[in-house]
Amino acid sequence: MEQALPYKGKDYDVIVVGAGHAGSEAALAAARMGNKTLLITISLEMVAFMPCNPSIGGPAKGIVVREIDALGGEMGKNIDKTYVQMRMLNTGKGPAVRALRAQADKHAYHAEMKHTIEKEPNLTLRQGVVDSLIVEDGVCKGVVTNTGAHYGAKTVVLTVGTAARGKIIIGELQYESGPNNSKAAMKLSGNLEELGFELKRFKTGTPPRVDGTTINYAETEEQLGDAEPNHFSFTTPDSDYLLLKDQLSCWLTYTNEDTHKLIRDNLDRAPMFAGTIKGVGPRYCPSIEDKIVRFADKSRHQLFLEPEGRNTDEWYVQGLSTSLPEEVQQQIVHSIKGLENAEMMRPGYAIEYDVVAPYQLRPTLETKLVKNLYTAGQTNGTSGYEEAAGQGMLAGINAGLRALGKDPLILKRSDAYIGVMVDDLVTKGTNEPYRLLTSRAEYRLILRHDNADLRLTEMGHEIGLISDERYEAMLAKRHEVEAEEARLASIRIKPNEAVNAFLAENGQKPLKDGVLASEFLRRPEVKYADLLQFIPAADHELDRRVIEQVEIQIKYDGYIKKAEQKVERLKKMEAKKIPDRIDYDAIDGLATEAHQKLNKIRPETIAQASRISGINPADIAILSVYIQQGKIAKLKAAQ
């Protein structure tokens, strides 16, 4: 095969490779910070595309979208412009696990994000395939494309996702491909291996798409969007909730015994059971074949029929991810209630791809092997658009800060779900596609979707991604919350007929003595609106988001303070830095496993070291004493 002749392209401050959800956020962040940025991607038709389910948000994921928005990112704004249905999940549970989820018009989402990128002054969008990196003396200096272009840069961010040596598998059929039959990136992985990176092979998949005009909706259960306005972006006003009256419904149906028999009868042709698939798949989003085998006692599994957009009849069958042969998929679809006559427009498929083992990254998402090279998204072994976008945001910020000669941004576990995810990846690694869950966050009561702006807007402002106006608005909101909390802590509610009648209606004992309004609000059955029956209203009307904060902060005050105390203790450990040049082999007393893990991960703080699996408290104590005594003179030869 003949090669293109090399030529010198332009130089940039930051180059981002891949324009999925990670790459889009990375490039926008770097450019908006003032860096001349190149975003180069295999296909312009795949910018911020949704090759899997057409939705944004959900438990933990929806909080990440809010965090991206609070830092100055685009995903929240983009879905607010292009959703077809919006719902708040887990409303019957505590605030720590509530999260928004939106059905997206996947084509409008892609088009809107692409246009946003095209309009950004410092950002150049270009179609191309990156085959290799330009690395000199361990420092990344740019990229080389398959057309021979050599683009120079101060920093490079790789977000190549499932295109990295991608292979699509449908039954016995296999072929090189990126997601949605786009071109695969076949050479870059080899270049990374030559540079010394350890790569892993992961797998994900999608379900069939069916023609919505051939669905019998009468045989399914309608799933409506919320009647009340809500948004992912803190900048979207309620008055812009224009799609509220024009939401599209989703529909619920189920697999059945006929479906399960079809799958069991064809397991010999299922690539994941026939040994065809070598990559490790996502535990929390298994294929329908895997579900039937693992949960053989279940008589049915939920399936959600989701519209892919307003101007298409393609519907996504969520829960039916499969790589069975196409003709088997058709039979499976027809076995399902409501889909007996459905026309399959696209078969489901599995896709295998390469990932960079994430223990090779710093908390900034810069690689340890090559300076000024950052990776983000599915390249780091995660699954999900939101996880990818969150990493892309952080990698783009840090690549941009490095290009500007500024200190990096590190998000701690107590700062954001993005910080939880990145710490999990770089400290523990992952042996399967990583998915964020609320259970992964030990400080989830203070990492809520409702307070992401109060947590992160200041950081976004400091790095130049949040305007002065938006920052001042956040400070005003914080002041209003604090002022109303103080007001409620100064007003007493006295026992009277109205108060005791209200308590009786709610099955509570009557008041005998006066209580502070804040104490009264702590009762589970009392809402802020109820409180206003018995005390004067604030001197001006409070925004619903301010009221939400006041209610949560007061009701969960004790739990929040306990979490904050733990965070303060964590900060002391995070402040104990581990010198880069430390020689772990020179530390006597460490367990063998500790030597191995510390040498592999090379944590940056004592706190990070304590979270490495296999490192026990005794190892941490020995390490701490070693550092405190300044015994780091013995350096590795490479240093």
XYZ file of C-alpha atoms in Angstrom:
639
model
C 0.000 0.000 0.000
C 1.422 3.379 -1.010
C 1.786 6.082 1.626
C 0.904 9.756 1.292
C 3.865 12.118 0.999
C 4.495 14.021 4.256
C 3.914 17.768 4.408
C 4.027 20.407 7.144
C 0.616 21.521 8.365
C -0.147 24.389 10.727
C 0.984 24.522 14.329
C -1.531 24.816 17.163
C -1.501 25.237 20.914
C -3.734 22.196 21.468
C -4.716 19.338 19.161
C -7.678 17.111 20.058
C -7.981 13.799 18.199
C -11.560 12.549 17.914
C -14.768 14.607 18.073
C -17.092 12.396 20.081
C -18.463 13.620 23.394
C -15.010 13.700 25.030
C -13.301 15.395 22.099
C -16.017 18.014 21.646
C -15.771 19.130 25.280
C -11.962 18.989 25.285
C -11.617 21.119 22.153
C -14.208 23.702 23.212
C -12.638 24.044 26.662
C -9.101 24.484 25.325
C -10.221 26.978 22.657
C -12.368 29.040 25.030
C -9.380 29.381 27.354
C -7.560 31.203 24.559
C -5.650 28.386 22.854
C -5.499 27.957 19.094
C -7.018 24.495 18.879
C -7.369 21.852 16.159
C -10.119 19.246 16.481
C -9.430 16.470 14.001
C -11.876 13.604 13.555
C -12.409 10.663 11.210
C -15.849 11.838 10.042
C -17.535 15.223 10.397
C -20.854 13.361 10.352
C -19.879 11.740 13.674
C -19.244 14.896 15.739
C -20.886 14.353 19.166
C -22.857 11.509 17.602
C -24.850 8.995 19.660
C -24.091 5.563 18.203
C -25.702 3.920 21.218
C -28.852 5.028 23.082
C -30.223 8.491 22.246
C -30.223 9.922 25.757
C -28.218 12.046 28.156
C -28.171 11.767 31.950
C -29.523 9.321 34.485
C -28.230 8.312 37.946
C -24.715 9.734 38.529
C -24.426 10.509 34.802
C -26.903 13.389 35.004
C -24.860 14.876 37.840
C -21.753 14.738 35.638
C -23.591 16.732 32.942
C -24.430 19.379 35.565
C -20.749 19.428 36.637
C -19.587 19.868 33.042
C -21.990 22.798 32.746
C -20.806 24.362 36.026
C -17.207 24.239 34.759
C -18.209 25.956 31.509
C -18.812 22.964 29.229
C -21.372 22.447 26.483
C -23.197 19.123 26.969
C -25.918 20.525 29.262
C -26.650 23.480 27.002
C -26.718 21.233 23.945
C -29.201 18.705 25.325
C -31.433 21.520 26.627
C -31.727 22.717 23.017
C -32.317 19.320 21.434
C -34.146 16.971 23.818
C -37.455 15.304 22.987
C -38.290 14.279 26.567
C -37.030 15.284 30.029
C -37.531 13.423 33.317
C -36.209 13.719 36.855
C -35.395 10.244 38.154
C -35.522 8.926 41.729
C -37.810 11.713 42.953
C -39.075 9.438 45.718
C -35.534 9.048 47.083
C -33.086 11.407 48.746
C -31.407 14.309 46.906
C -28.069 12.476 46.674
C -29.405 10.060 44.045
C -31.800 12.270 42.090
C -30.761 12.948 38.524
C -32.133 14.285 35.263
C -32.412 12.155 32.146
C -33.325 13.415 28.703
C -34.199 11.635 25.497
C -32.246 13.337 22.749
C -32.959 14.062 19.135
C -29.651 12.448 18.210
C -29.403 14.138 14.821
C -30.259 17.584 16.196
C -27.804 17.036 19.072
C -24.984 16.244 16.629
C -25.851 19.154 14.317
C -26.111 21.680 17.165
C -22.794 20.630 18.746
C -21.040 20.646 15.358
C -22.342 24.152 14.675
C -21.211 25.317 18.128
C -17.721 23.988 17.390
C -17.679 25.592 13.935
C -18.584 28.982 15.435
C -15.865 28.938 18.115
C -13.226 31.544 17.114
C -10.093 29.700 18.316
C -11.212 26.285 17.103
C -10.553 24.596 13.745
C -12.592 21.481 12.909
C -11.039 19.141 10.355
C -11.779 15.680 8.979
C -8.820 13.324 9.017
C -7.337 10.116 10.437
C -4.425 10.416 12.867
C -1.988 7.545 12.360
C 0.744 8.497 14.824
C 2.049 11.011 17.335
C 5.111 13.196 17.023
C 7.126 12.445 20.170
C 10.596 13.857 20.831
C 12.574 13.077 24.005
C 9.441 11.804 25.727
C 7.395 14.914 24.892
C 4.407 14.942 22.520
C 4.873 17.636 19.876
C 1.991 16.944 17.482
C 0.297 14.378 15.236
C 0.671 12.820 11.780
C -2.372 12.033 9.606
C -2.881 9.392 6.922
C -2.719 12.134 4.279
C 0.833 12.995 5.379
C 0.070 16.175 7.346
C 2.363 16.928 10.293
C 0.549 19.212 12.730
C 2.576 20.623 15.600
C 1.154 21.394 19.061
C 2.134 22.224 22.614
C -0.280 19.568 23.917
C -2.337 16.740 22.391
C -5.540 15.098 23.684
C -6.504 11.632 22.397
C -10.233 10.814 22.454
C -10.438 8.125 19.794
C -13.099 6.022 21.550
C -14.353 2.832 19.919
C -12.684 3.677 16.608
C -9.290 2.446 17.908
C -8.721 -0.732 15.876
C -12.495 -1.058 15.953
C -14.104 -4.313 14.860
C -17.852 -4.807 14.423
C -19.257 -8.294 15.045
C -22.724 -9.540 14.012
C -23.032 -13.300 14.348
C -20.379 -14.884 12.137
C -19.698 -11.557 10.374
C -16.680 -9.477 11.417
C -15.207 -6.363 9.830
C -12.994 -3.381 10.697
C -15.148 -0.405 11.619
C -15.703 2.390 14.057
C -19.155 2.955 15.619
C -22.167 3.132 13.324
C -20.126 1.787 10.392
C -17.742 4.747 10.427
C -14.073 4.328 9.485
C -11.814 2.726 12.112
C -8.471 4.160 13.271
C -6.216 1.182 12.592
C -2.672 2.577 13.023
C -2.692 4.833 16.094
C -2.928 1.936 18.570
C 0.234 0.397 17.145
C 2.034 3.713 17.561
C 0.945 3.893 21.203
C 2.259 0.366 21.780
C 5.582 1.353 20.196
C 5.752 4.218 22.688
C 5.388 1.718 25.525
C 1.709 2.031 26.427
C -0.222 -0.990 27.683
C -3.465 -1.346 25.719
C -6.484 -3.460 26.598
C -9.293 -4.779 24.444
C -12.848 -3.849 25.475
C -16.229 -4.467 23.892
C -19.576 -2.739 23.836
C -22.706 -3.136 21.758
C -26.010 -1.745 20.572
C -29.527 -3.113 19.988
C -31.508 -3.227 16.747
C -33.334 -0.120 15.536
C -36.890 -0.569 14.320
C -39.304 1.439 12.186
C -41.568 3.330 14.599
C -44.474 3.264 12.158
C -44.556 -0.544 12.473
C -44.744 -0.638 16.307
C -48.073 -1.568 17.897
C -48.033 0.966 20.740
C -51.368 -0.310 22.098
C -49.503 -3.386 23.349
C -46.921 -1.319 25.282
C -46.927 1.050 28.280
C -46.471 4.785 27.705
C -43.645 6.596 29.529
C -44.274 10.354 29.657
C -41.874 13.206 30.326
C -42.208 15.544 33.327
C -44.846 18.279 33.265
C -42.627 20.636 35.297
C -39.714 22.449 33.643
C -36.157 21.329 34.284
C -32.794 21.759 32.599
C -29.281 20.377 32.585
C -27.635 23.776 32.198
C -27.792 26.245 35.061
C -27.970 28.988 32.419
C -31.179 27.728 30.772
C -34.102 29.773 32.155
C -37.515 28.210 32.717
C -38.881 30.524 30.023
C -36.765 28.634 27.477
C -38.443 25.338 28.273
C -40.102 25.515 24.855
C -40.287 21.784 24.232
C -42.319 21.027 27.361
C -45.651 20.729 25.523
C -44.136 18.881 22.594
C -42.365 15.986 24.303
C -42.255 12.559 22.685
C -43.235 9.533 24.720
C -41.145 6.431 25.257
C -42.850 3.042 25.547
C -42.222 0.063 27.803
C -42.449 -3.589 26.786
C -40.828 -6.850 27.878
C -39.086 -9.942 26.618
C -40.927 -13.238 27.218
C -40.342 -16.985 27.270
C -40.490 -17.170 23.461
C -37.765 -14.515 23.269
C -35.626 -16.366 25.766
C -36.025 -19.699 23.951
C -34.946 -18.134 20.657
C -31.815 -16.782 22.330
C -30.974 -20.027 24.119
C -31.481 -22.005 20.913
C -28.971 -19.779 19.117
C -26.270 -19.373 21.771
C -23.919 -21.421 19.578
C -24.085 -18.527 17.088
C -23.692 -15.821 19.743
C -20.158 -14.403 19.319
C -19.657 -13.791 23.039
C -20.385 -17.442 23.828
C -18.770 -18.901 20.720
C -15.421 -17.337 21.665
C -15.421 -14.872 18.757
C -15.415 -11.817 21.018
C -12.160 -11.351 22.923
C -12.849 -7.923 24.445
C -14.352 -7.452 27.913
C -17.901 -6.080 27.888
C -19.713 -3.725 30.270
C -21.108 -5.397 33.379
C -23.826 -2.783 33.862
C -25.077 -2.827 30.276
C -25.003 -6.515 29.278
C -26.249 -7.924 25.998
C -29.613 -9.684 25.958
C -27.770 -12.994 25.435
C -25.763 -12.370 28.590
C -28.900 -11.463 30.576
C -30.680 -14.649 29.549
C -27.712 -16.801 30.602
C -26.855 -14.936 33.825
C -30.436 -14.451 34.985
C -31.974 -17.704 33.805
C -34.625 -17.534 36.541
C -36.152 -14.315 35.202
C -39.207 -14.758 33.008
C -38.909 -11.326 31.374
C -36.657 -8.278 30.991
C -37.679 -4.647 30.506
C -37.278 -3.055 27.082
C -37.758 0.660 26.424
C -38.721 1.843 22.948
C -37.068 5.233 22.491
C -37.442 7.685 19.585
C -34.156 8.662 17.935
C -35.420 12.090 16.891
C -38.299 14.245 15.707
C -37.593 13.805 12.008
C -36.896 10.096 11.834
C -38.938 6.936 12.318
C -35.999 4.992 13.760
C -36.619 3.724 17.280
C -34.011 2.375 19.665
C -34.873 -0.829 21.547
C -33.105 -0.190 24.844
C -32.289 -3.384 26.716
C -31.963 -5.551 23.595
C -28.252 -5.056 22.901
C -27.080 -8.060 20.874
C -24.497 -9.416 18.454
C -26.527 -12.434 17.321
C -26.876 -13.012 13.557
C -29.225 -10.627 11.776
C -31.876 -13.229 10.967
C -31.993 -14.305 14.631
C -32.343 -10.673 15.684
C -35.367 -10.333 13.396
C -37.022 -13.345 15.036
C -36.272 -11.976 18.510
C -37.799 -8.591 17.672
C -40.989 -10.251 16.373
C -41.331 -12.328 19.541
C -41.793 -9.182 21.659
C -45.183 -7.691 22.501
C -45.818 -4.608 20.377
C -43.036 -5.524 17.938
C -44.725 -8.530 16.299
C -44.781 -6.742 12.935
C -41.912 -4.304 13.494
C -39.494 -3.773 10.635
C -35.865 -3.856 11.733
C -34.011 -0.928 10.140
C -30.538 -1.710 11.540
C -29.285 -4.823 13.305
C -27.601 -4.654 16.682
C -23.873 -5.295 16.819
C -20.921 -5.704 19.163
C -17.821 -3.573 18.684
C -14.337 -4.360 20.003
C -11.794 -1.576 20.455
C -8.513 -0.662 22.167
C -8.211 1.287 25.404
C -5.225 2.748 27.240
C -4.898 1.040 30.644
C -5.723 4.085 32.809
C -3.179 3.443 35.592
C -0.756 5.009 33.076
C -2.409 8.414 33.620
C -2.010 11.207 36.136
C -5.063 12.758 37.877
C -4.828 15.520 35.253
C -5.327 12.809 32.560
C -1.831 13.481 31.218
C 0.006 10.255 30.429
C 2.968 9.336 32.613
C 4.946 7.912 29.690
C 4.695 10.896 27.336
C 4.630 14.466 28.585
C 1.988 16.848 27.147
C -0.125 13.909 25.926
C -3.585 13.545 27.469
C -6.268 10.888 26.953
C -9.999 10.958 27.669
C -13.267 9.113 27.164
C -13.659 5.497 26.086
C -9.940 5.579 25.268
C -9.479 5.414 29.057
C -11.793 2.432 29.476
C -15.074 4.122 30.398
C -18.549 3.669 28.928
C -21.179 6.335 28.403
C -21.399 9.725 26.727
C -21.441 11.551 30.061
C -18.345 9.835 31.481
C -16.556 10.609 28.210
C -17.606 14.259 28.204
C -16.556 14.716 31.837
C -13.077 13.361 31.119
C -12.879 15.373 27.918
C -13.682 18.524 29.872
C -10.905 17.847 32.393
C -8.340 16.764 29.779
C -9.122 19.775 27.578
C -8.796 22.134 30.534
C -5.459 20.663 31.581
C -4.077 20.514 28.054
C -5.134 24.148 27.683
C -3.587 25.153 31.013
C -0.311 23.406 30.103
C -0.236 25.194 26.745
C -0.726 28.496 28.594
C 2.011 27.665 31.100
C -0.405 27.510 34.042
C -0.889 25.068 36.923
C -3.197 22.087 36.301
C -6.702 21.499 37.618
C -7.181 18.351 39.718
C -10.718 17.471 40.758
C -10.768 15.558 44.029
C -13.297 12.896 45.008
C -14.956 15.455 47.270
C -15.210 18.034 44.464
C -17.168 16.214 41.795
C -18.295 12.904 40.331
C -15.765 13.659 37.594
C -13.122 13.582 40.332
C -14.463 10.251 41.637
C -14.325 8.739 38.148
C -10.815 9.968 37.333
C -9.450 8.890 40.721
C -11.015 5.444 40.291
C -9.438 5.095 36.859
C -5.918 6.291 37.635
C -5.738 4.660 41.088
C -7.556 1.358 40.621
C -7.595 0.940 36.856
C -10.460 -0.994 35.308
C -10.817 -4.487 33.872
C -14.125 -3.706 32.153
C -15.846 -0.646 30.655
C -16.201 1.675 33.659
C -19.564 3.204 34.466
C -20.238 5.862 37.076
C -22.659 4.880 39.843
C -23.807 6.913 42.841
C -22.488 4.091 45.040
C -18.929 4.850 43.862
C -19.022 8.283 45.540
C -18.458 8.218 49.294
C -19.402 11.918 49.490
C -22.510 11.664 47.323
C -24.641 13.726 49.731
C -22.495 16.755 48.914
C -22.048 15.813 45.230
C -25.648 16.374 44.170
C -27.079 17.440 40.833
C -28.719 20.502 42.439
C -25.528 22.050 43.854
C -23.026 21.448 41.040
C -22.970 25.184 40.307
C -22.168 26.038 43.927
C -19.370 23.452 43.915
C -17.644 24.135 40.603
C -18.561 27.514 39.082
C -15.721 29.230 40.937
C -13.202 26.770 39.448
C -14.655 27.370 35.981
C -14.346 31.116 36.504
C -10.714 30.883 37.652
C -9.653 29.010 34.517
C -11.547 31.383 32.219
C -14.519 29.266 31.143
C -17.203 30.984 33.246
C -18.050 34.632 32.596
C -17.971 37.273 35.339
C -21.726 37.647 34.951
C -22.399 33.955 35.517
C -19.974 33.853 38.433
C -21.690 36.825 40.084
C -25.068 35.120 39.588
C -23.771 32.033 41.400
C -22.469 34.166 44.279
C -25.851 35.921 44.493
C -27.603 32.541 44.648
C -25.254 31.346 47.389
C -25.886 34.553 49.363
C -29.664 34.145 49.046
C -29.482 30.541 50.259
C -27.360 31.499 53.265
C -29.564 34.501 54.071
C -32.755 32.435 54.011
C -31.182 29.696 56.118
C -30.174 32.338 58.678
C -33.658 33.858 58.600
C -35.324 30.493 59.264
C -32.884 29.887 62.114
C -34.044 33.151 63.745
C -37.845 32.769 63.533
C -39.823 30.737 66.049
C -43.045 28.893 65.280
C -45.341 28.887 68.284
C -47.937 26.210 69.013
C -51.336 27.340 67.799
C -54.464 25.836 66.295
C -53.294 26.093 62.647
C -49.870 24.573 63.335
C -51.237 21.688 65.366
C -54.005 21.014 62.851
C -51.351 20.736 60.120
C -49.304 18.336 62.256
C -52.367 16.237 63.052
C -53.205 15.934 59.332
C -49.716 14.567 58.787
C -49.874 12.091 61.677
C -47.567 14.096 63.956
C -47.897 15.051 67.599
C -48.901 18.664 68.368
C -46.349 21.275 69.378
C -46.190 22.073 73.077
C -43.410 24.659 72.879
C -42.183 27.009 70.186
C -39.522 25.751 67.735
C -37.259 27.448 65.235
C -38.596 27.484 61.679
C -35.457 25.647 60.552
C -36.136 22.890 63.087
C -39.754 22.669 61.953
C -38.592 22.295 58.332
C -36.413 19.318 59.296
C -39.536 17.226 59.814
C -39.863 14.802 56.851
C -43.494 15.788 56.132
C -42.805 19.545 56.084
C -41.886 21.343 52.860
C -40.747 24.933 52.487
C -44.148 25.895 51.024
C -45.857 24.476 54.137
C -43.608 26.564 56.356
C -44.810 29.793 54.770
C -48.291 29.172 56.202
C -46.899 29.873 59.656
C -44.106 32.443 59.158
C -43.697 35.613 57.084
C -42.341 35.139 53.564
C -38.908 36.455 52.613
C -38.795 40.153 51.701
C -38.599 39.186 48.008
C -39.667 36.175 45.974
C -37.037 33.446 46.026
C -36.081 31.483 42.934
C -37.175 27.827 43.038
C -33.541 26.728 42.884
C -32.735 28.803 45.969
C -35.687 27.254 47.798
C -34.505 23.793 46.747
C -31.067 24.466 48.259
C -32.500 25.863 51.494
C -34.745 22.850 51.960
C -31.995 20.291 51.271
C -29.361 22.065 53.355
C -31.651 22.323 56.375
C -33.218 18.854 56.164
C -29.889 17.072 55.710
C -27.756 19.463 57.772
C -26.411 16.825 60.190
C -25.486 14.364 57.456
C -23.914 17.077 55.308
C -21.756 18.311 58.208
C -20.514 14.771 58.865
C -19.582 14.410 55.191
C -17.803 17.769 55.241
C -15.782 16.691 58.302
C -14.632 13.598 56.397
C -13.670 15.810 53.465
C -11.533 17.991 55.748
C -9.684 14.916 56.987
C -9.195 13.779 53.396
C -7.715 17.174 52.447
C -4.935 16.672 55.001
C -3.995 13.381 53.344
C -4.292 14.890 49.858
C -1.869 17.627 50.973
C 0.807 14.996 51.690
C 2.509 14.775 48.297
C 4.654 11.834 47.259
C 7.833 12.972 45.450
C 7.967 11.885 41.799
C 11.446 10.414 42.218
C 10.729 8.212 45.203
C 12.210 4.709 44.952
C 9.648 2.352 46.463
C 12.071 -0.565 46.272
C 14.295 1.265 48.776
C 11.563 1.356 51.454
C 12.021 -1.461 53.948
C 8.944 -2.958 55.566
C 6.482 -2.544 52.717
C 4.555 -5.672 51.775
C 5.494 -7.282 48.449
C 2.127 -6.381 46.958
C 2.573 -2.784 48.125
C 5.944 -2.573 46.362
C 4.387 -3.899 43.158
C 1.270 -1.702 43.232
C 3.102 1.500 44.225
C 5.661 1.014 41.459
C 2.887 0.405 38.924
C 0.465 3.199 39.893
C 3.005 5.700 41.269
C 0.397 7.684 43.251
C 0.847 11.424 43.669
C -0.460 11.767 47.246
C -0.710 9.671 50.400
C -4.505 9.789 50.023
C -4.309 8.305 46.527
C -1.886 5.624 47.727
C -4.329 4.648 50.490
C -7.031 3.963 47.878
C -4.962 1.496 45.873
C -6.351 -1.994 46.261
C -3.889 -4.204 48.158
C -2.242 -1.307 50.034
C -2.955 -1.684 53.752
C -2.771 0.907 56.586
C 0.607 -0.435 57.737
C 2.065 0.242 54.264
C 0.682 3.792 54.352
C 2.185 4.392 57.799
C 5.628 3.194 56.636
C 5.409 5.298 53.462
C 4.371 8.401 55.418
C 7.258 8.070 57.870
C 9.718 7.473 55.017
C 8.609 10.684 53.280
C 8.542 12.721 56.517
C 12.123 11.686 57.267
C 13.183 12.896 53.842
C 14.522 9.508 52.766
C 14.058 10.032 49.053
C 17.654 10.519 48.029
C 17.923 7.110 46.400
C 16.573 7.699 42.927
C 15.857 5.344 40.095
C 18.554 5.248 37.449
C 16.129 6.582 34.868
C 15.831 9.801 36.882
